[in-house]
Amino acid sequence: MIRVLLVHDTSLLRTALMELIGREPEFEVHAAPWRRAVLTARTVRPRVCVVDMDSPHAAGPGLRELSGGCAEGDARPALLALATAERPGPLRRAYEEGALGYLSKNASPDRLVEGIRHVAKGERYIDESLGFGFLEASEIPLTRRELTVLSLAAEGAGVGEIARSLHLSHGTVRNYMCAITRKTGARNRVDAIRVAQGAGWV
């Protein structure tokens, strides 16, 4: 039996995907929105976590906690990232957190089931349609932490909220924002967010 945790913020899609995956007799499927993902994972202890990388919550510490804190025994769960080639930023975050599988959100349901089976066995699974997205992800000039800070800022979080979320000082967050503004060639924080959103980094 392969225990699967599906993490998606949209209730209708989460329920539909859960029912779809649950048709396979070897899968035991659980689902949660991002805000409850880590807690659910610690209870469920899945072998595979299927995660929607386009959610704003995927940019915070939740993805790292999910990949490291919901294991069976001492093993980390395998991550299967649902993403799009048009948004290289989420693809890069998934890669940096050690995701084994990458599936386009435009893929068929059969590919999702296939991907879960592969990563459950510890095998890498990459949707070929995401190739261009990976190429663009490799050219993003920001570090992992800078991308996380910028993603939270793009969702409207202020310096204090970002600092609390990432356990950083206010000064450190401001330093990251200065670096982000410089690396993106932006005039200010708002312009940096505009540049990053236009490029699909956040």
Coordinates of N, CA and C in Angstrom, one line a residue:
M1 N 0.8 -1.2 0.0 CA 0.0 0.0 0.0 C 0.9 1.3 0.0
I2 N 0.6 2.2 -0.9 CA 1.4 3.4 -1.0 C 0.5 4.5 -0.4
R3 N 1.0 5.1 0.7 CA 0.2 6.2 1.3 C 0.6 7.5 0.7
V4 N -0.4 8.2 0.2 CA -0.2 9.5 -0.6 C -0.9 10.6 0.1
L5 N -0.1 11.7 0.2 CA -0.7 13.0 0.7 C -0.8 14.0 -0.4
L6 N -2.0 14.4 -0.8 CA -2.2 15.4 -1.8 C -2.3 16.8 -1.2
V7 N -1.5 17.7 -1.6 CA -1.5 19.1 -1.0 C -1.9 20.1 -2.1
H8 N -3.1 20.6 -1.9 CA -3.7 21.6 -2.9 C -4.6 22.5 -2.2
D9 N -4.6 23.8 -2.5 CA -5.4 24.8 -1.8 C -6.8 24.9 -2.3
T10 N -7.0 24.5 -3.6 CA -8.4 24.6 -4.2 C -9.2 23.4 -3.8
S11 N -10.2 23.6 -3.0 CA -11.0 22.4 -2.5 C -11.6 21.5 -3.5
L12 N -12.2 22.1 -4.6 CA -12.8 21.3 -5.6 C -11.8 20.4 -6.3
L13 N -10.6 21.0 -6.7 CA -9.6 20.3 -7.4 C -9.0 19.2 -6.5
R14 N -8.8 19.6 -5.2 CA -8.2 18.6 -4.2 C -9.1 17.4 -4.1
T15 N -10.4 17.6 -4.0 CA -11.3 16.5 -3.8 C -11.4 15.7 -5.1
A16 N -11.4 16.3 -6.2 CA -11.4 15.5 -7.5 C -10.2 14.7 -7.7
L17 N -9.0 15.3 -7.4 CA -7.8 14.5 -7.5 C -7.7 13.4 -6.5
M18 N -8.2 13.7 -5.3 CA -8.2 12.6 -4.3 C -9.0 11.4 -4.7
E19 N -10.2 11.7 -5.3 CA -11.0 10.6 -5.8 C -10.4 9.9 -6.9
L20 N -9.8 10.6 -7.8 CA -9.1 10.0 -9.0 C -8.0 9.1 -8.6
I21 N -7.1 9.6 -7.7 CA -6.0 8.8 -7.3 C -6.5 7.6 -6.4
G22 N -7.5 7.8 -5.7 CA -8.0 6.8 -4.8 C -8.6 5.6 -5.5
R23 N -8.8 5.7 -6.8 CA -9.4 4.6 -7.5 C -8.4 3.4 -7.7
E24 N -7.1 3.8 -7.5 CA -6.0 2.8 -7.7 C -6.0 2.0 -6.4
P25 N -6.1 0.6 -6.5 CA -6.2 -0.2 -5.3 C -5.0 -0.1 -4.4
E26 N -3.8 0.2 -4.9 CA -2.6 0.2 -4.1 C -2.3 1.5 -3.4
F27 N -3.2 2.5 -3.6 CA -3.0 3.8 -3.0 C -4.0 4.1 -1.8
E28 N -3.4 4.6 -0.8 CA -4.2 5.1 0.3 C -4.0 6.6 0.3
V29 N -5.1 7.4 0.0 CA -4.9 8.8 -0.3 C -5.5 9.7 0.8
H30 N -4.8 10.7 1.1 CA -5.2 11.7 2.1 C -5.0 13.1 1.4
A31 N -5.7 14.1 1.8 CA -5.5 15.4 1.2 C -5.6 16.5 2.2
A32 N -5.0 17.6 1.9 CA -5.0 18.8 2.8 C -4.6 20.0 2.1
P33 N -5.1 21.2 2.5 CA -4.7 22.5 1.9 C -3.3 22.7 2.5
W34 N -2.5 23.7 1.9 CA -1.2 23.9 2.4 C -1.1 24.3 3.8
R35 N -2.1 25.1 4.3 CA -2.0 25.5 5.7 C -2.0 24.4 6.7
R36 N -2.6 23.3 6.3 CA -2.7 22.1 7.2 C -1.8 20.9 6.8
A37 N -1.0 21.2 5.8 CA -0.2 20.1 5.1 C 0.8 19.4 6.1
V38 N 1.6 20.2 6.8 CA 2.6 19.7 7.7 C 2.0 18.8 8.8
L39 N 1.0 19.4 9.4 CA 0.3 18.7 10.5 C -0.3 17.4 10.0
T40 N -1.0 17.4 8.9 CA -1.6 16.2 8.3 C -0.5 15.2 8.0
A41 N 0.6 15.7 7.4 CA 1.7 14.8 7.1 C 2.3 14.0 8.3
R42 N 2.4 14.8 9.4 CA 2.9 14.1 10.6 C 2.0 13.1 11.1
T43 N 0.7 13.2 10.9 CA -0.3 12.2 11.3 C -0.3 11.1 10.3
V44 N -0.4 11.4 9.0 CA -0.6 10.4 8.0 C 0.7 9.6 7.7
R45 N 1.9 10.3 7.7 CA 3.2 9.7 7.4 C 3.2 9.1 6.0
P46 N 3.0 9.9 5.0 CA 2.9 9.4 3.6 C 4.3 8.9 3.1
R47 N 4.2 8.1 2.1 CA 5.4 7.7 1.3 C 5.6 8.7 0.2
V48 N 4.5 9.3 -0.4 CA 4.6 10.3 -1.4 C 3.7 11.5 -1.1
C49 N 4.3 12.7 -1.3 CA 3.6 13.9 -1.1 C 3.4 14.5 -2.5
V50 N 2.2 14.7 -3.0 CA 1.9 15.3 -4.3 C 1.6 16.8 -4.0
V51 N 2.4 17.7 -4.4 CA 2.2 19.1 -4.0 C 2.0 20.1 -5.2
D52 N 1.0 21.0 -5.0 CA 0.7 22.0 -6.0 C 1.7 23.1 -5.7
M53 N 2.7 23.3 -6.7 CA 3.7 24.3 -6.5 C 3.3 25.7 -6.9
D54 N 2.1 25.9 -7.4 CA 1.6 27.2 -7.8 C 1.0 28.0 -6.6
S55 N 0.8 27.3 -5.5 CA 0.2 27.9 -4.4 C 1.2 28.9 -3.7
P56 N 0.8 30.1 -3.3 CA 1.7 31.0 -2.6 C 2.3 30.3 -1.4
H57 N 1.6 29.4 -0.7 CA 2.1 28.8 0.5 C 3.3 27.8 0.2
A58 N 3.4 27.4 -1.1 CA 4.5 26.6 -1.4 C 5.9 27.3 -1.4
A59 N 5.8 28.7 -1.4 CA 7.0 29.5 -1.3 C 7.6 29.6 0.1
G60 N 6.8 29.4 1.1 CA 7.2 29.5 2.5 C 7.9 28.3 3.0
P61 N 8.1 28.3 4.3 CA 8.8 27.1 4.9 C 8.0 25.8 4.9
G62 N 6.7 25.9 4.5 CA 5.9 24.7 4.5 C 6.5 23.5 3.6
L63 N 7.0 23.9 2.5 CA 7.5 22.8 1.6 C 8.7 22.1 2.2
R64 N 9.6 22.9 2.8 CA 10.8 22.2 3.4 C 10.3 21.4 4.6
E65 N 9.4 21.9 5.4 CA 8.9 21.1 6.6 C 8.2 19.8 6.1
L66 N 7.5 20.0 5.0 CA 6.7 18.8 4.4 C 7.7 17.7 3.9
S67 N 8.7 18.2 3.2 CA 9.7 17.2 2.7 C 10.5 16.5 3.7
G68 N 10.7 17.2 4.9 CA 11.6 16.6 5.9 C 10.9 16.1 7.1
G69 N 9.5 16.4 7.3 CA 8.9 16.1 8.5 C 7.7 15.2 8.5
C70 N 7.5 14.4 7.4 CA 6.3 13.6 7.3 C 6.7 12.2 6.8
A71 N 7.8 11.7 7.3 CA 8.4 10.4 6.8 C 7.8 9.2 7.5
E72 N 7.9 8.1 6.8 CA 7.6 6.8 7.5 C 9.0 6.3 8.0
G73 N 9.0 6.1 9.3 CA 10.3 5.7 9.9 C 11.2 6.9 9.8
D74 N 12.5 6.6 9.3 CA 13.5 7.6 9.1 C 13.6 8.1 7.7
A75 N 12.8 7.6 6.8 CA 12.8 8.0 5.4 C 12.0 9.2 5.1
R76 N 12.6 10.1 4.3 CA 11.8 11.3 3.8 C 10.8 10.8 2.8
P77 N 9.6 11.5 2.8 CA 8.7 11.2 1.7 C 9.2 11.7 0.4
A78 N 8.8 11.0 -0.7 CA 9.1 11.5 -2.0 C 8.1 12.6 -2.4
L79 N 8.7 13.7 -3.0 CA 7.9 14.8 -3.5 C 7.6 14.6 -4.9
L80 N 6.3 14.8 -5.3 CA 5.9 14.9 -6.7 C 5.3 16.3 -6.9
A81 N 6.0 17.1 -7.7 CA 5.6 18.5 -7.8 C 4.7 18.7 -9.0
L82 N 3.5 19.3 -8.8 CA 2.6 19.7 -9.9 C 2.9 21.1 -10.2
A83 N 3.3 21.4 -11.5 CA 3.8 22.7 -11.9 C 3.5 23.0 -13.3
T84 N 3.9 24.2 -13.8 CA 3.7 24.6 -15.2 C 5.0 25.1 -15.7
A85 N 5.3 24.9 -17.0 CA 6.5 25.4 -17.6 C 6.6 26.9 -17.7
E86 N 5.4 27.6 -17.6 CA 5.4 29.0 -17.7 C 5.8 29.7 -16.4
R87 N 6.0 28.9 -15.3 CA 6.4 29.5 -14.0 C 7.6 28.7 -13.5
P88 N 8.8 29.1 -14.0 CA 10.0 28.4 -13.6 C 10.4 28.5 -12.1
G89 N 9.9 29.6 -11.5 CA 10.3 29.8 -10.1 C 9.8 28.6 -9.2
P90 N 8.5 28.2 -9.2 CA 8.1 27.1 -8.5 C 8.8 25.8 -8.8
L91 N 9.2 25.6 -10.1 CA 9.9 24.4 -10.5 C 11.3 24.4 -9.8
R92 N 11.9 25.5 -9.7 CA 13.2 25.6 -9.1 C 13.1 25.3 -7.6
R93 N 12.1 25.9 -6.9 CA 11.9 25.6 -5.5 C 11.7 24.1 -5.3
A94 N 10.9 23.5 -6.1 CA 10.7 22.0 -5.9 C 12.0 21.3 -6.1
Y95 N 12.8 21.7 -7.1 CA 14.1 21.0 -7.3 C 15.0 21.2 -6.1
E96 N 15.1 22.4 -5.6 CA 16.0 22.7 -4.5 C 15.6 22.0 -3.2
E97 N 14.3 21.6 -3.1 CA 13.8 20.9 -1.9 C 13.9 19.3 -2.2
G98 N 14.5 18.9 -3.3 CA 14.7 17.5 -3.5 C 13.6 16.7 -4.1
A99 N 12.7 17.4 -4.8 CA 11.5 16.7 -5.4 C 12.1 15.6 -6.4
L100 N 11.5 14.4 -6.3 CA 11.8 13.4 -7.3 C 11.0 13.4 -8.6
G101 N 9.8 13.9 -8.5 CA 8.9 13.9 -9.6 C 8.4 15.3 -10.0
Y102 N 8.2 15.6 -11.3 CA 7.8 16.9 -11.8 C 6.7 16.6 -12.8
L103 N 5.5 17.0 -12.6 CA 4.4 16.7 -13.6 C 3.7 18.0 -13.9
S104 N 3.5 18.2 -15.2 CA 2.7 19.3 -15.7 C 1.3 19.2 -15.3
K105 N 0.7 20.4 -14.9 CA -0.7 20.4 -14.5 C -1.6 20.2 -15.7
N106 N -1.0 20.2 -16.9 CA -1.8 19.9 -18.1 C -1.7 18.4 -18.5
A107 N -1.1 17.6 -17.7 CA -0.9 16.2 -18.0 C -2.2 15.4 -17.8
S108 N -2.2 14.2 -18.3 CA -3.4 13.4 -18.2 C -3.4 12.7 -16.8
P109 N -4.6 12.3 -16.3 CA -4.7 11.6 -15.0 C -3.8 10.4 -14.9
D110 N -3.6 9.7 -16.0 CA -2.8 8.5 -16.1 C -1.3 8.8 -15.7
R111 N -0.9 10.0 -16.2 CA 0.5 10.4 -15.9 C 0.7 10.7 -14.5
L112 N -0.3 11.2 -13.8 CA -0.2 11.5 -12.4 C -0.1 10.2 -11.6
V113 N -0.9 9.2 -11.9 CA -0.8 7.9 -11.3 C 0.6 7.2 -11.5
E114 N 1.0 7.4 -12.8 CA 2.3 6.8 -13.2 C 3.5 7.5 -12.4
G115 N 3.3 8.8 -12.2 CA 4.4 9.6 -11.5 C 4.4 9.2 -10.1
I116 N 3.3 9.0 -9.4 CA 3.3 8.6 -8.0 C 3.9 7.2 -7.9
R117 N 3.6 6.3 -8.8 CA 4.3 4.9 -8.7 C 5.8 5.0 -8.8
H118 N 6.3 5.9 -9.7 CA 7.7 6.0 -9.9 C 8.4 6.6 -8.7
V119 N 7.9 7.7 -8.2 CA 8.6 8.3 -7.1 C 8.5 7.5 -5.8
A120 N 7.4 6.7 -5.7 CA 7.2 5.8 -4.5 C 8.3 4.8 -4.5
K121 N 8.8 4.5 -5.6 CA 10.0 3.5 -5.7 C 11.3 4.2 -5.7
G122 N 11.3 5.5 -5.5 CA 12.6 6.2 -5.4 C 13.1 6.6 -6.8
E123 N 12.3 6.5 -7.8 CA 12.7 6.8 -9.2 C 12.3 8.2 -9.6
R124 N 13.2 8.9 -10.3 CA 12.9 10.2 -10.8 C 11.9 10.1 -11.9
Y125 N 11.0 11.1 -11.9 CA 9.9 11.2 -12.9 C 9.8 12.6 -13.4
I126 N 10.1 12.9 -14.6 CA 10.0 14.2 -15.2 C 9.2 14.3 -16.4
D127 N 8.2 15.2 -16.4 CA 7.3 15.4 -17.5 C 8.1 16.2 -18.6
E128 N 8.3 15.6 -19.8 CA 9.1 16.2 -20.8 C 8.6 17.6 -21.2
S129 N 7.3 17.9 -21.0 CA 6.8 19.2 -21.4 C 7.3 20.3 -20.4
L130 N 7.9 20.0 -19.3 CA 8.5 21.0 -18.4 C 9.9 21.3 -18.7
G131 N 10.5 20.8 -19.8 CA 11.9 21.0 -20.1 C 12.3 22.4 -20.2
F132 N 11.5 23.2 -21.0 CA 11.8 24.6 -21.1 C 11.7 25.4 -19.8
G133 N 10.8 25.0 -19.0 CA 10.6 25.6 -17.7 C 11.9 25.4 -16.8
F134 N 12.4 24.2 -16.9 CA 13.7 23.9 -16.1 C 14.8 24.7 -16.7
L135 N 14.9 24.9 -18.0 CA 15.9 25.7 -18.6 C 15.9 27.1 -18.1
E136 N 14.6 27.7 -18.0 CA 14.5 29.0 -17.5 C 14.8 29.1 -16.0
A137 N 14.4 28.1 -15.3 CA 14.7 28.0 -13.9 C 16.1 28.1 -13.5
S138 N 17.0 27.5 -14.4 CA 18.4 27.5 -14.2 C 19.0 28.9 -14.4
E139 N 18.3 29.8 -15.0 CA 18.8 31.2 -15.3 C 18.3 32.2 -14.4
I140 N 17.4 31.8 -13.4 CA 16.9 32.8 -12.5 C 18.1 33.3 -11.6
P141 N 18.3 34.7 -11.5 CA 19.5 35.2 -10.8 C 19.4 35.2 -9.3
L142 N 18.2 34.9 -8.8 CA 18.0 35.0 -7.3 C 18.3 33.7 -6.6
T143 N 18.7 33.8 -5.4 CA 19.0 32.6 -4.6 C 17.6 32.0 -4.1
R144 N 17.7 30.8 -3.5 CA 16.5 30.2 -3.0 C 15.8 31.1 -2.0
R145 N 16.6 31.6 -1.0 CA 16.0 32.5 0.0 C 15.4 33.8 -0.6
E146 N 16.1 34.3 -1.5 CA 15.6 35.6 -2.2 C 14.3 35.3 -2.9
L147 N 14.2 34.2 -3.5 CA 12.9 33.8 -4.2 C 11.8 33.7 -3.2
T148 N 12.1 33.0 -2.1 CA 11.1 32.9 -1.0 C 10.6 34.2 -0.5
V149 N 11.6 35.1 -0.2 CA 11.2 36.4 0.3 C 10.4 37.2 -0.7
L150 N 10.8 37.1 -2.0 CA 10.1 37.8 -3.0 C 8.7 37.2 -3.2
S151 N 8.5 35.9 -3.1 CA 7.2 35.3 -3.3 C 6.3 35.7 -2.2
L152 N 6.8 35.8 -1.0 CA 5.9 36.3 0.1 C 5.6 37.8 0.0
A153 N 6.5 38.5 -0.5 CA 6.3 40.0 -0.7 C 5.2 40.1 -1.8
A154 N 5.3 39.3 -2.8 CA 4.3 39.4 -4.0 C 2.9 39.1 -3.5
E155 N 2.8 38.3 -2.4 CA 1.5 38.0 -1.8 C 1.0 39.1 -0.9
G156 N 1.8 40.2 -0.8 CA 1.3 41.3 0.1 C 1.9 41.3 1.5
A157 N 2.8 40.4 1.8 CA 3.4 40.3 3.1 C 4.4 41.5 3.3
G158 N 4.3 42.1 4.5 CA 5.3 43.2 4.8 C 6.5 42.6 5.4
V159 N 7.5 43.5 5.7 CA 8.8 43.1 6.2 C 8.6 42.3 7.5
G160 N 7.7 42.7 8.4 CA 7.5 42.1 9.7 C 6.9 40.7 9.5
E161 N 6.0 40.5 8.6 CA 5.3 39.2 8.4 C 6.3 38.3 7.7
I162 N 7.1 38.7 6.8 CA 8.1 37.9 6.1 C 9.1 37.4 7.2
A163 N 9.6 38.3 8.0 CA 10.5 38.0 9.1 C 10.0 37.0 10.0
R164 N 8.8 37.1 10.4 CA 8.2 36.1 11.3 C 8.0 34.7 10.6
S165 N 7.6 34.8 9.4 CA 7.4 33.5 8.6 C 8.6 32.7 8.4
L166 N 9.7 33.4 8.2 CA 11.0 32.8 7.8 C 12.0 32.8 9.0
H167 N 11.6 33.3 10.2 CA 12.4 33.4 11.3 C 13.7 34.2 11.1
L168 N 13.5 35.4 10.5 CA 14.6 36.2 10.2 C 14.4 37.6 10.9
S169 N 15.5 38.4 11.0 CA 15.3 39.7 11.6 C 14.8 40.6 10.5
H170 N 14.2 41.8 10.9 CA 13.7 42.7 10.0 C 14.8 43.2 9.1
G171 N 16.0 43.5 9.6 CA 17.1 44.0 8.9 C 17.5 43.0 7.8
T172 N 17.5 41.7 8.1 CA 17.9 40.7 7.1 C 16.9 40.7 6.0
V173 N 15.6 40.8 6.3 CA 14.6 40.8 5.2 C 14.8 42.0 4.3
R174 N 15.1 43.2 4.9 CA 15.4 44.4 4.1 C 16.6 44.2 3.2
N175 N 17.7 43.5 3.8 CA 18.9 43.3 3.0 C 18.5 42.4 1.8
Y176 N 17.7 41.4 2.0 CA 17.3 40.5 0.9 C 16.5 41.3 -0.2
M177 N 15.6 42.2 0.3 CA 14.9 43.0 -0.7 C 15.8 43.9 -1.5
C178 N 16.8 44.4 -0.8 CA 17.8 45.3 -1.6 C 18.5 44.5 -2.6
A179 N 18.9 43.2 -2.2 CA 19.6 42.4 -3.2 C 18.7 42.0 -4.3
I180 N 17.5 41.7 -4.0 CA 16.5 41.3 -5.1 C 16.3 42.5 -6.0
T181 N 16.1 43.7 -5.5 CA 15.9 44.9 -6.4 C 17.1 45.1 -7.3
R182 N 18.3 44.9 -6.7 CA 19.5 45.1 -7.5 C 19.6 44.0 -8.6
K183 N 19.4 42.7 -8.3 CA 19.6 41.6 -9.2 C 18.5 41.6 -10.3
T184 N 17.4 42.1 -10.0 CA 16.3 42.2 -11.0 C 16.4 43.4 -11.9
G185 N 17.2 44.4 -11.5 CA 17.3 45.6 -12.2 C 16.1 46.5 -12.0
A186 N 15.4 46.3 -10.9 CA 14.2 47.0 -10.6 C 14.5 48.3 -9.9
R187 N 13.5 49.2 -9.9 CA 13.6 50.5 -9.2 C 13.3 50.4 -7.7
N188 N 12.4 49.5 -7.4 CA 12.0 49.4 -6.0 C 11.4 48.0 -5.8
R189 N 10.8 47.8 -4.6 CA 10.2 46.5 -4.3 C 9.1 46.2 -5.2
V190 N 8.2 47.1 -5.4 CA 7.0 46.9 -6.3 C 7.5 46.5 -7.7
D191 N 8.5 47.2 -8.2 CA 9.0 47.0 -9.5 C 9.6 45.6 -9.6
A192 N 10.3 45.2 -8.5 CA 10.9 43.9 -8.5 C 9.9 42.8 -8.6
I193 N 8.8 43.0 -7.9 CA 7.7 42.0 -7.9 C 7.1 41.9 -9.3
R194 N 6.9 43.1 -9.9 CA 6.4 43.1 -11.3 C 7.3 42.3 -12.3
V195 N 8.6 42.6 -12.2 CA 9.6 41.9 -13.0 C 9.5 40.4 -12.8
A196 N 9.5 40.0 -11.5 CA 9.5 38.5 -11.2 C 8.2 37.8 -11.6
Q197 N 7.1 38.5 -11.5 CA 5.8 37.9 -11.9 C 5.7 37.8 -13.4
G198 N 6.3 38.8 -14.1 CA 6.3 38.8 -15.6 C 7.1 37.7 -16.1
A199 N 8.2 37.3 -15.4 CA 9.1 36.2 -15.8 C 8.6 34.8 -15.3
G200 N 7.6 34.8 -14.4 CA 7.1 33.6 -13.9 C 8.0 33.0 -12.7
W201 N 8.7 33.9 -12.1 CA 9.6 33.4 -11.0 C 8.7 33.2 -9.7
V202 N 7.7 34.0 -9.5 CA 6.8 33.9 -8.3 C 5.4 33.8 -8.8

